[in-house]
PDB file of C-alpha atoms and ligand atoms in Angstrom:
ATOM      1  CA  MET H  30     -15.832 -32.899   3.925  1.00  0.00           C
ATOM      2  CA  LEU H  31     -14.225 -29.593   4.920  1.00  0.00           C
ATOM      3  CA  THR H  32     -13.787 -26.885   2.310  1.00  0.00           C
ATOM      4  CA  LEU H  33     -11.035 -24.263   2.632  1.00  0.00           C
ATOM      5  CA  ALA H  34     -11.329 -21.147   0.450  1.00  0.00           C
ATOM      6  CA  LEU H  35      -8.093 -19.568  -0.755  1.00  0.00           C
ATOM      7  CA  SER H  36      -7.283 -17.010  -3.442  1.00  0.00           C
ATOM      8  CA  LYS H  37      -4.539 -17.576  -5.979  1.00  0.00           C
ATOM      9  CA  GLY H  38      -1.308 -15.671  -5.636  1.00  0.00           C
ATOM     10  CA  ARG H  39      -0.044 -14.203  -2.390  1.00  0.00           C
ATOM     11  CA  ILE H  40      -2.648 -15.769  -0.113  1.00  0.00           C
ATOM     12  CA  PHE H  41      -2.262 -19.244  -1.592  1.00  0.00           C
ATOM     13  CA  ASP H  42       1.532 -19.023  -1.678  1.00  0.00           C
ATOM     14  CA  GLU H  43       1.844 -17.834   1.904  1.00  0.00           C
ATOM     15  CA  THR H  44      -0.812 -20.194   3.303  1.00  0.00           C
ATOM     16  CA  LEU H  45       0.862 -23.252   1.759  1.00  0.00           C
ATOM     17  CA  PRO H  46       3.783 -23.364   4.247  1.00  0.00           C
ATOM     18  CA  LEU H  47       1.323 -23.015   7.154  1.00  0.00           C
ATOM     19  CA  LEU H  48      -0.729 -25.907   5.801  1.00  0.00           C
ATOM     20  CA  GLN H  49       2.504 -27.853   5.319  1.00  0.00           C
ATOM     21  CA  ARG H  50       3.480 -27.279   8.944  1.00  0.00           C
ATOM     22  CA  ALA H  51       0.025 -28.432   9.980  1.00  0.00           C
ATOM     23  CA  GLY H  52       0.626 -31.653   8.043  1.00  0.00           C
ATOM     24  CA  LEU H  53      -1.615 -30.627   5.150  1.00  0.00           C
ATOM     25  CA  SER H  54      -0.543 -30.522   1.529  1.00  0.00           C
ATOM     26  CA  VAL H  55      -2.441 -29.408  -1.536  1.00  0.00           C
ATOM     27  CA  LEU H  56      -2.072 -32.028  -4.247  1.00  0.00           C
ATOM     28  CA  GLU H  57      -2.254 -29.712  -7.251  1.00  0.00           C
ATOM     29  CA  ASP H  58      -0.585 -26.439  -8.212  1.00  0.00           C
ATOM     30  CA  PRO H  59      -3.156 -23.709  -8.976  1.00  0.00           C
ATOM     31  CA  GLU H  60      -0.694 -21.983 -11.322  1.00  0.00           C
ATOM     32  CA  THR H  61      -0.604 -24.970 -13.662  1.00  0.00           C
ATOM     33  CA  SER H  62      -3.931 -26.672 -12.975  1.00  0.00           C
ATOM     34  CA  ARG H  63      -7.183 -25.237 -14.273  1.00  0.00           C
ATOM     35  CA  LYS H  64      -9.131 -26.894 -11.517  1.00  0.00           C
ATOM     36  CA  LEU H  65     -10.957 -24.719  -9.022  1.00  0.00           C
ATOM     37  CA  ILE H  66     -11.292 -27.520  -6.495  1.00  0.00           C
ATOM     38  CA  LEU H  67      -7.983 -28.956  -5.350  1.00  0.00           C
ATOM     39  CA  PRO H  68      -7.622 -32.156  -3.352  1.00  0.00           C
ATOM     40  CA  THR H  69      -5.354 -32.341  -0.328  1.00  0.00           C
ATOM     41  CA  ASN H  70      -3.535 -35.215   1.349  1.00  0.00           C
ATOM     42  CA  ARG H  71      -6.599 -35.591   3.550  1.00  0.00           C
ATOM     43  CA  ALA H  72      -9.692 -37.130   2.008  1.00  0.00           C
ATOM     44  CA  ASP H  73     -11.905 -34.950   4.236  1.00  0.00           C
ATOM     45  CA  LEU H  74     -10.326 -31.609   3.253  1.00  0.00           C
ATOM     46  CA  ARG H  75     -10.396 -29.794  -0.070  1.00  0.00           C
ATOM     47  CA  VAL H  76      -9.308 -26.347  -1.224  1.00  0.00           C
ATOM     48  CA  VAL H  77     -11.439 -24.116  -3.429  1.00  0.00           C
ATOM     49  CA  LEU H  78      -9.892 -21.234  -5.363  1.00  0.00           C
ATOM     50  CA  VAL H  79     -11.934 -18.039  -5.388  1.00  0.00           C
ATOM     51  CA  ARG H  80     -11.248 -14.342  -5.930  1.00  0.00           C
ATOM     52  CA  ALA H  81      -9.713 -12.729  -2.826  1.00  0.00           C
ATOM     53  CA  SER H  82     -12.754 -10.504  -2.404  1.00  0.00           C
ATOM     54  CA  ASP H  83     -15.082 -13.523  -2.649  1.00  0.00           C
ATOM     55  CA  VAL H  84     -13.504 -15.451   0.244  1.00  0.00           C
ATOM     56  CA  PRO H  85     -15.661 -13.783   2.966  1.00  0.00           C
ATOM     57  CA  THR H  86     -18.787 -14.383   0.896  1.00  0.00           C
ATOM     58  CA  TYR H  87     -18.015 -18.076   0.396  1.00  0.00           C
ATOM     59  CA  VAL H  88     -17.395 -18.576   4.102  1.00  0.00           C
ATOM     60  CA  GLN H  89     -20.337 -16.418   5.177  1.00  0.00           C
ATOM     61  CA  TYR H  90     -22.809 -18.477   3.135  1.00  0.00           C
ATOM     62  CA  GLY H  91     -21.213 -21.839   3.829  1.00  0.00           C
ATOM     63  CA  GLY H  92     -19.808 -22.395   0.305  1.00  0.00           C
ATOM     64  CA  ALA H  93     -16.622 -22.955   2.278  1.00  0.00           C
ATOM     65  CA  ASP H  94     -16.223 -23.865   5.939  1.00  0.00           C
ATOM     66  CA  LEU H  95     -13.136 -21.758   6.368  1.00  0.00           C
ATOM     67  CA  GLY H  96     -10.989 -19.386   4.375  1.00  0.00           C
ATOM     68  CA  VAL H  97      -7.905 -17.202   4.410  1.00  0.00           C
ATOM     69  CA  VAL H  98      -8.411 -13.529   3.640  1.00  0.00           C
ATOM     70  CA  GLY H  99      -6.575 -10.235   4.031  1.00  0.00           C
ATOM     71  CA  LEU H 100      -7.868  -7.994   6.809  1.00  0.00           C
ATOM     72  CA  ASP H 101      -8.311  -5.298   4.133  1.00  0.00           C
ATOM     73  CA  VAL H 102     -10.754  -7.462   2.203  1.00  0.00           C
ATOM     74  CA  LEU H 103     -12.450  -8.686   5.376  1.00  0.00           C
ATOM     75  CA  LEU H 104     -13.043  -5.205   6.809  1.00  0.00           C
ATOM     76  CA  GLU H 105     -14.224  -3.834   3.487  1.00  0.00           C
ATOM     77  CA  HIS H 106     -16.662  -6.758   3.216  1.00  0.00           C
ATOM     78  CA  ASP H 107     -17.903  -6.137   6.776  1.00  0.00           C
ATOM     79  CA  ALA H 108     -18.335  -2.418   6.241  1.00  0.00           C
ATOM     80  CA  ALA H 109     -20.319  -3.087   3.087  1.00  0.00           C
ATOM     81  CA  TRP H 110     -22.565  -5.305   5.193  1.00  0.00           C
ATOM     82  CA  GLY H 111     -22.866  -2.716   7.943  1.00  0.00           C
ATOM     83  CA  HIS H 112     -21.401  -5.079  10.529  1.00  0.00           C
ATOM     84  CA  ALA H 113     -19.260  -2.779  12.650  1.00  0.00           C
ATOM     85  CA  GLY H 114     -16.667  -5.248  13.874  1.00  0.00           C
ATOM     86  CA  GLY H 115     -19.221  -8.010  13.483  1.00  0.00           C
ATOM     87  CA  ALA H 116     -17.392  -9.789  10.694  1.00  0.00           C
ATOM     88  CA  ALA H 117     -20.650 -10.425   8.789  1.00  0.00           C
ATOM     89  CA  GLY H 118     -21.301 -13.448  10.975  1.00  0.00           C
ATOM     90  CA  LEU H 119     -17.830 -14.817  10.343  1.00  0.00           C
ATOM     91  CA  TYR H 120     -15.891 -16.351  13.173  1.00  0.00           C
ATOM     92  CA  GLN H 121     -12.368 -14.943  13.053  1.00  0.00           C
ATOM     93  CA  PRO H 122     -10.200 -17.088  15.300  1.00  0.00           C
ATOM     94  CA  VAL H 123      -6.657 -16.585  14.007  1.00  0.00           C
ATOM     95  CA  ASP H 124      -4.381 -13.823  12.775  1.00  0.00           C
ATOM     96  CA  LEU H 125      -2.155 -15.919  10.522  1.00  0.00           C
ATOM     97  CA  GLY H 126       0.491 -13.193  10.366  1.00  0.00           C
ATOM     98  CA  ILE H 127       1.075 -13.751   6.647  1.00  0.00           C
ATOM     99  CA  ALA H 128       0.654 -11.457   3.618  1.00  0.00           C
ATOM    100  CA  ARG H 129       1.527  -8.523   5.841  1.00  0.00           C
ATOM    101  CA  CYS H 130       1.230  -5.004   4.529  1.00  0.00           C
ATOM    102  CA  ARG H 131      -0.424  -1.724   5.469  1.00  0.00           C
ATOM    103  CA  LEU H 132      -3.272   0.310   4.064  1.00  0.00           C
ATOM    104  CA  SER H 133      -2.007   3.843   3.540  1.00  0.00           C
ATOM    105  CA  VAL H 134      -2.827   7.201   2.054  1.00  0.00           C
ATOM    106  CA  ALA H 135      -0.383   8.247  -0.663  1.00  0.00           C
ATOM    107  CA  VAL H 136      -0.087  11.368  -2.798  1.00  0.00           C
ATOM    108  CA  ARG H 137       2.083  12.723  -5.565  1.00  0.00           C
ATOM    109  CA  ALA H 138       5.420  13.925  -4.194  1.00  0.00           C
ATOM    110  CA  ASP H 139       4.467  17.505  -5.156  1.00  0.00           C
ATOM    111  CA  PHE H 140       1.052  17.470  -3.446  1.00  0.00           C
ATOM    112  CA  ASP H 141       1.067  19.128  -0.007  1.00  0.00           C
ATOM    113  CA  TYR H 142      -1.313  16.830   1.851  1.00  0.00           C
ATOM    114  CA  PRO H 143      -0.941  18.415   5.323  1.00  0.00           C
ATOM    115  CA  ALA H 144      -1.695  21.841   3.816  1.00  0.00           C
ATOM    116  CA  ALA H 145      -4.755  20.538   1.987  1.00  0.00           C
ATOM    117  CA  VAL H 146      -6.001  19.010   5.251  1.00  0.00           C
ATOM    118  CA  ARG H 147      -5.251  22.174   7.248  1.00  0.00           C
ATOM    119  CA  GLN H 148      -7.121  24.318   4.735  1.00  0.00           C
ATOM    120  CA  GLY H 149     -10.097  21.957   4.875  1.00  0.00           C
ATOM    121  CA  SER H 150     -10.010  21.454   1.101  1.00  0.00           C
ATOM    122  CA  ARG H 151     -12.004  18.631  -0.435  1.00  0.00           C
ATOM    123  CA  ILE H 152      -9.441  16.015  -1.390  1.00  0.00           C
ATOM    124  CA  ARG H 153     -10.179  13.616  -4.238  1.00  0.00           C
ATOM    125  CA  VAL H 154      -9.215  10.106  -3.211  1.00  0.00           C
ATOM    126  CA  ALA H 155      -9.165   7.087  -5.512  1.00  0.00           C
ATOM    127  CA  THR H 156      -9.343   3.649  -3.921  1.00  0.00           C
ATOM    128  CA  LYS H 157     -10.576   0.095  -4.075  1.00  0.00           C
ATOM    129  CA  TYR H 158     -11.318   0.413  -0.337  1.00  0.00           C
ATOM    130  CA  VAL H 159     -14.154   2.933  -0.375  1.00  0.00           C
ATOM    131  CA  GLN H 160     -15.661   1.897   2.963  1.00  0.00           C
ATOM    132  CA  LEU H 161     -12.372   1.843   4.870  1.00  0.00           C
ATOM    133  CA  ALA H 162     -11.289   5.124   3.292  1.00  0.00           C
ATOM    134  CA  ARG H 163     -14.604   6.813   4.107  1.00  0.00           C
ATOM    135  CA  GLN H 164     -14.310   5.693   7.736  1.00  0.00           C
ATOM    136  CA  HIS H 165     -10.675   6.794   8.011  1.00  0.00           C
ATOM    137  CA  PHE H 166     -11.196  10.309   6.661  1.00  0.00           C
ATOM    138  CA  ALA H 167     -14.407  10.764   8.634  1.00  0.00           C
ATOM    139  CA  ASP H 168     -12.512   9.869  11.833  1.00  0.00           C
ATOM    140  CA  LYS H 169      -9.842  12.432  10.932  1.00  0.00           C
ATOM    141  CA  GLY H 170     -12.373  15.065   9.927  1.00  0.00           C
ATOM    142  CA  VAL H 171     -10.842  15.289   6.448  1.00  0.00           C
ATOM    143  CA  HIS H 172     -13.200  16.204   3.606  1.00  0.00           C
ATOM    144  CA  VAL H 173     -12.921  13.801   0.701  1.00  0.00           C
ATOM    145  CA  ASP H 174     -14.583  12.839  -2.529  1.00  0.00           C
ATOM    146  CA  LEU H 175     -14.059   9.121  -3.026  1.00  0.00           C
ATOM    147  CA  ILE H 176     -13.587   7.563  -6.432  1.00  0.00           C
ATOM    148  CA  LYS H 177     -13.934   3.797  -6.652  1.00  0.00           C
ATOM    149  CA  LEU H 178     -11.284   1.979  -8.675  1.00  0.00           C
ATOM    150  CA  TYR H 179     -10.696  -1.747  -9.122  1.00  0.00           C
ATOM    151  CA  GLY H 180      -6.930  -1.682  -9.671  1.00  0.00           C
ATOM    152  CA  SER H 181      -3.826   0.317 -10.614  1.00  0.00           C
ATOM    153  CA  MET H 182      -4.674   2.923  -7.990  1.00  0.00           C
ATOM    154  CA  GLU H 183      -1.157   4.391  -8.353  1.00  0.00           C
ATOM    155  CA  LEU H 184      -2.123   5.767 -11.745  1.00  0.00           C
ATOM    156  CA  ALA H 185      -4.895   8.003 -10.401  1.00  0.00           C
ATOM    157  CA  PRO H 186      -2.754  10.834  -8.952  1.00  0.00           C
ATOM    158  CA  LEU H 187      -0.420  10.722 -11.962  1.00  0.00           C
ATOM    159  CA  THR H 188      -3.227  11.349 -14.426  1.00  0.00           C
ATOM    160  CA  GLY H 189      -5.072  13.959 -12.367  1.00  0.00           C
ATOM    161  CA  LEU H 190      -7.968  11.602 -11.659  1.00  0.00           C
ATOM    162  CA  ALA H 191      -7.368  12.073  -7.929  1.00  0.00           C
ATOM    163  CA  ASP H 192      -5.173  13.940  -5.442  1.00  0.00           C
ATOM    164  CA  ALA H 193      -4.575  10.903  -3.287  1.00  0.00           C
ATOM    165  CA  ILE H 194      -5.006   7.142  -3.138  1.00  0.00           C
ATOM    166  CA  VAL H 195      -5.713   4.684  -0.362  1.00  0.00           C
ATOM    167  CA  ASP H 196      -3.892   1.464  -1.207  1.00  0.00           C
ATOM    168  CA  LEU H 197      -1.864  -1.399   0.200  1.00  0.00           C
ATOM    169  CA  VAL H 198       1.853  -0.876   0.634  1.00  0.00           C
ATOM    170  CA  SER H 199       4.410  -3.484   1.565  1.00  0.00           C
ATOM    171  CA  THR H 200       7.931  -2.619   0.397  1.00  0.00           C
ATOM    172  CA  GLY H 201       6.933   0.837  -0.858  1.00  0.00           C
ATOM    173  CA  ASN H 202       8.631   0.118  -4.189  1.00  0.00           C
ATOM    174  CA  THR H 203       5.452   0.561  -6.220  1.00  0.00           C
ATOM    175  CA  LEU H 204       4.803   3.995  -4.719  1.00  0.00           C
ATOM    176  CA  LYS H 205       8.420   5.030  -5.257  1.00  0.00           C
ATOM    177  CA  ALA H 206       8.415   3.834  -8.864  1.00  0.00           C
ATOM    178  CA  ASN H 207       5.395   6.050  -9.477  1.00  0.00           C
ATOM    179  CA  ASN H 208       6.707   9.128  -7.678  1.00  0.00           C
ATOM    180  CA  LEU H 209       4.159   8.795  -4.871  1.00  0.00           C
ATOM    181  CA  VAL H 210       4.734   9.228  -1.138  1.00  0.00           C
ATOM    182  CA  GLU H 211       2.981   7.673   1.802  1.00  0.00           C
ATOM    183  CA  VAL H 212       1.470  10.384   4.017  1.00  0.00           C
ATOM    184  CA  GLU H 213      -0.766   8.482   6.438  1.00  0.00           C
ATOM    185  CA  ARG H 214      -1.167   4.918   7.647  1.00  0.00           C
ATOM    186  CA  VAL H 215      -4.783   3.760   7.818  1.00  0.00           C
ATOM    187  CA  ILE H 216      -4.289   0.268   9.286  1.00  0.00           C
ATOM    188  CA  ASP H 217      -1.832  -2.625   9.497  1.00  0.00           C
ATOM    189  CA  ILE H 218      -2.934  -5.651   7.502  1.00  0.00           C
ATOM    190  CA  SER H 219      -2.320  -9.374   7.699  1.00  0.00           C
ATOM    191  CA  ALA H 220      -4.251 -12.417   6.545  1.00  0.00           C
ATOM    192  CA  ARG H 221      -6.918 -13.880   8.821  1.00  0.00           C
ATOM    193  CA  LEU H 222      -8.466 -17.288   9.099  1.00  0.00           C
ATOM    194  CA  VAL H 223     -12.243 -16.967   8.900  1.00  0.00           C
ATOM    195  CA  VAL H 224     -14.691 -19.715   9.766  1.00  0.00           C
ATOM    196  CA  ASN H 225     -18.372 -20.260   9.130  1.00  0.00           C
ATOM    197  CA  PRO H 226     -20.069 -20.352  12.562  1.00  0.00           C
ATOM    198  CA  ALA H 227     -22.551 -23.058  11.564  1.00  0.00           C
ATOM    199  CA  SER H 228     -19.675 -25.254  10.341  1.00  0.00           C
ATOM    200  CA  LEU H 229     -17.955 -24.754  13.654  1.00  0.00           C
ATOM    201  CA  LYS H 230     -20.983 -26.217  15.384  1.00  0.00           C
ATOM    202  CA  LEU H 231     -21.782 -29.001  12.917  1.00  0.00           C
ATOM    203  CA  GLU H 232     -18.233 -30.006  11.971  1.00  0.00           C
ATOM    204  CA  ARG H 233     -16.571 -29.158  15.232  1.00  0.00           C
ATOM    205  CA  GLU H 234     -14.645 -32.428  15.521  1.00  0.00           C
ATOM    206  CA  THR H 235     -12.949 -32.114  12.128  1.00  0.00           C
ATOM    207  CA  LEU H 236     -12.768 -28.308  11.998  1.00  0.00           C
ATOM    208  CA  ARG H 237     -11.364 -27.528  15.449  1.00  0.00           C
ATOM    209  CA  PRO H 238      -8.106 -29.501  14.971  1.00  0.00           C
ATOM    210  CA  VAL H 239      -7.507 -27.840  11.587  1.00  0.00           C
ATOM    211  CA  ILE H 240      -7.985 -24.369  13.110  1.00  0.00           C
ATOM    212  CA  GLU H 241      -5.690 -25.227  15.998  1.00  0.00           C
ATOM    213  CA  ALA H 242      -3.019 -26.685  13.720  1.00  0.00           C
ATOM    214  CA  LEU H 243      -3.057 -23.541  11.558  1.00  0.00           C
ATOM    215  CA  ALA H 244      -2.929 -21.330  14.640  1.00  0.00           C
ATOM    216  CA  ALA H 245       0.085 -23.274  15.934  1.00  0.00           C
ATOM    217  CA  ALA H 246       1.762 -23.138  12.508  1.00  0.00           C
ATOM    218  CA  SER H 247       1.266 -19.368  12.316  1.00  0.00           C
ATOM    219  CA  ARG H 248       2.728 -18.859  15.791  1.00  0.00           C
ATOM    220  CA  GLY H 249       5.759 -20.737  14.519  1.00  0.00           C
ATOM    221  CA  SER H 250       6.222 -18.221  11.703  1.00  0.00           C
ATOM    222  CA  ALA H 251       5.633 -15.113  13.812  1.00  0.00           C
TER     223      ALA H 251
HETATM  224  O1  LIG C  14      -5.678  -9.710  -7.772  1.00  0.00           O
HETATM  225  P1  LIG C  14      -7.126  -9.891  -7.406  1.00  0.00           P
HETATM  226  O2  LIG C  14      -7.993  -8.738  -7.790  1.00  0.00           O
HETATM  227  O3  LIG C  14      -7.675 -11.234  -7.761  1.00  0.00           O
HETATM  228  O4  LIG C  14      -7.204  -9.914  -5.822  1.00  0.00           O
HETATM  229  P2  LIG C  14      -6.226  -9.172  -4.848  1.00  0.00           P
HETATM  230  O5  LIG C  14      -5.470  -8.107  -5.515  1.00  0.00           O
HETATM  231  O6  LIG C  14      -7.032  -8.806  -3.649  1.00  0.00           O
HETATM  232  O7  LIG C  14      -5.244 -10.390  -4.466  1.00  0.00           O
HETATM  233  P3  LIG C  14      -3.697 -10.335  -4.141  1.00  0.00           P
HETATM  234  O8  LIG C  14      -3.245 -11.756  -4.225  1.00  0.00           O
HETATM  235  O9  LIG C  14      -3.001  -9.300  -4.946  1.00  0.00           O
HETATM  236  O10 LIG C  14      -3.678  -9.862  -2.620  1.00  0.00           O
HETATM  237  C1  LIG C  14      -4.257 -10.651  -1.636  1.00  0.00           C
HETATM  238  C2  LIG C  14      -4.003 -10.031  -0.282  1.00  0.00           C
HETATM  239  O11 LIG C  14      -2.604  -9.933  -0.033  1.00  0.00           O
HETATM  240  C3  LIG C  14      -4.498  -8.600  -0.095  1.00  0.00           C
HETATM  241  O12 LIG C  14      -5.872  -8.579   0.190  1.00  0.00           O
HETATM  242  C4  LIG C  14      -3.641  -8.140   1.068  1.00  0.00           C
HETATM  243  O13 LIG C  14      -4.274  -8.486   2.291  1.00  0.00           O
HETATM  244  C5  LIG C  14      -2.351  -8.944   0.922  1.00  0.00           C
HETATM  245  N1  LIG C  14      -1.195  -8.136   0.473  1.00  0.00           N
HETATM  246  C6  LIG C  14      -0.022  -8.057   1.145  1.00  0.00           C
HETATM  247  C7  LIG C  14      -1.084  -7.363  -0.616  1.00  0.00           C
HETATM  248  C8  LIG C  14       0.190  -6.781  -0.586  1.00  0.00           C
HETATM  249  N2  LIG C  14       0.835  -7.246   0.511  1.00  0.00           N
HETATM  250  C9  LIG C  14       0.591  -5.866  -1.646  1.00  0.00           C
HETATM  251  N3  LIG C  14       1.705  -5.331  -1.624  1.00  0.00           N
HETATM  252  N4  LIG C  14      -1.936  -7.101  -1.635  1.00  0.00           N
HETATM  253  C10 LIG C  14      -1.549  -6.280  -2.618  1.00  0.00           C
HETATM  254  N5  LIG C  14      -0.333  -5.640  -2.666  1.00  0.00           N
HETATM  255  C11 LIG C  14      -0.079  -4.744  -3.831  1.00  0.00           C
HETATM  256  C12 LIG C  14      -0.556  -3.320  -3.579  1.00  0.00           C
HETATM  257  O14 LIG C  14      -1.918  -3.185  -3.890  1.00  0.00           O
HETATM  258  C13 LIG C  14       0.326  -2.485  -4.522  1.00  0.00           C
HETATM  259  O15 LIG C  14      -0.164  -2.484  -5.833  1.00  0.00           O
HETATM  260  O16 LIG C  14       1.296  -4.611  -4.119  1.00  0.00           O
HETATM  261  C14 LIG C  14       1.613  -3.270  -4.480  1.00  0.00           C
HETATM  262  C15 LIG C  14       2.499  -2.623  -3.457  1.00  0.00           C
HETATM  263  O17 LIG C  14       3.556  -3.452  -3.104  1.00  0.00           O
HETATM  264  P4  LIG C  14       4.969  -2.802  -2.724  1.00  0.00           P
HETATM  265  O18 LIG C  14       5.763  -3.955  -2.193  1.00  0.00           O
HETATM  266  O19 LIG C  14       5.546  -2.240  -3.973  1.00  0.00           O
HETATM  267  O20 LIG C  14       4.762  -1.752  -1.677  1.00  0.00           O
HETATM  268 MG1  LIG C  15      -3.946  -8.262  -6.945  1.00  0.00          MG
END
């Protein structure tokens, strides 16, 4: 039995068409079902629903053989594990090209970010992505105090909690609606297929075709 870890919402919704193109369908709708384990049209493949940030952990420890996860979540997980580019022992065969966005630095429209950087001021930055943010500002030689948040990052500069945020942007509508402007791009993001290396060895015959079918399906959508 192969287990595929997905998170509800964007990742599930955008992975579904890829699965479909690979001849795989999930037999229950996570928005209406309360089940956390969903059967598919293949008796040897099931989907488990986990929090987006738990996908790497499930795959790393073999709770799932493979999973779909945003590069943001994957890199933050790796950095927390101290695996520089090592993907915490996760095999990362495919950029699925879905759930695309970018991780960016944003500030209030009236905050002069370039001036603050030029003057070498300590900038207070609120983010869910503490590791990625720390790395980014260290690379740029920008002095920051990082404040960890779990959501609604956009609120931080508006309330004076922080000068800047590091958050995901896709259309930019959320920033605009909150009078924030993007001042720096940290990294381009898309969802990745991650695979447990032990599964790849032990389940190679069932796993390999699934990986290849998803890779082919994602090339079709690129
Ligand atoms: O919600 P939960 O805490 O369970 O997990 P999650 O927030 O990590 O899950 P989810 O489903 O929101 O996001 C899953 C993955 O989708 C992320 O890890 C990203 O890789 C990817 N993704 C792509 C995005 C976006 N686009 C995106 N726009 N994730 C979040 N957003 C948010 C962003 O944080 C901001 O609040 O959408 C808002 C900005 O959108 P625009 O279009 O207004 O710019
Ligand atoms: Mg979310």
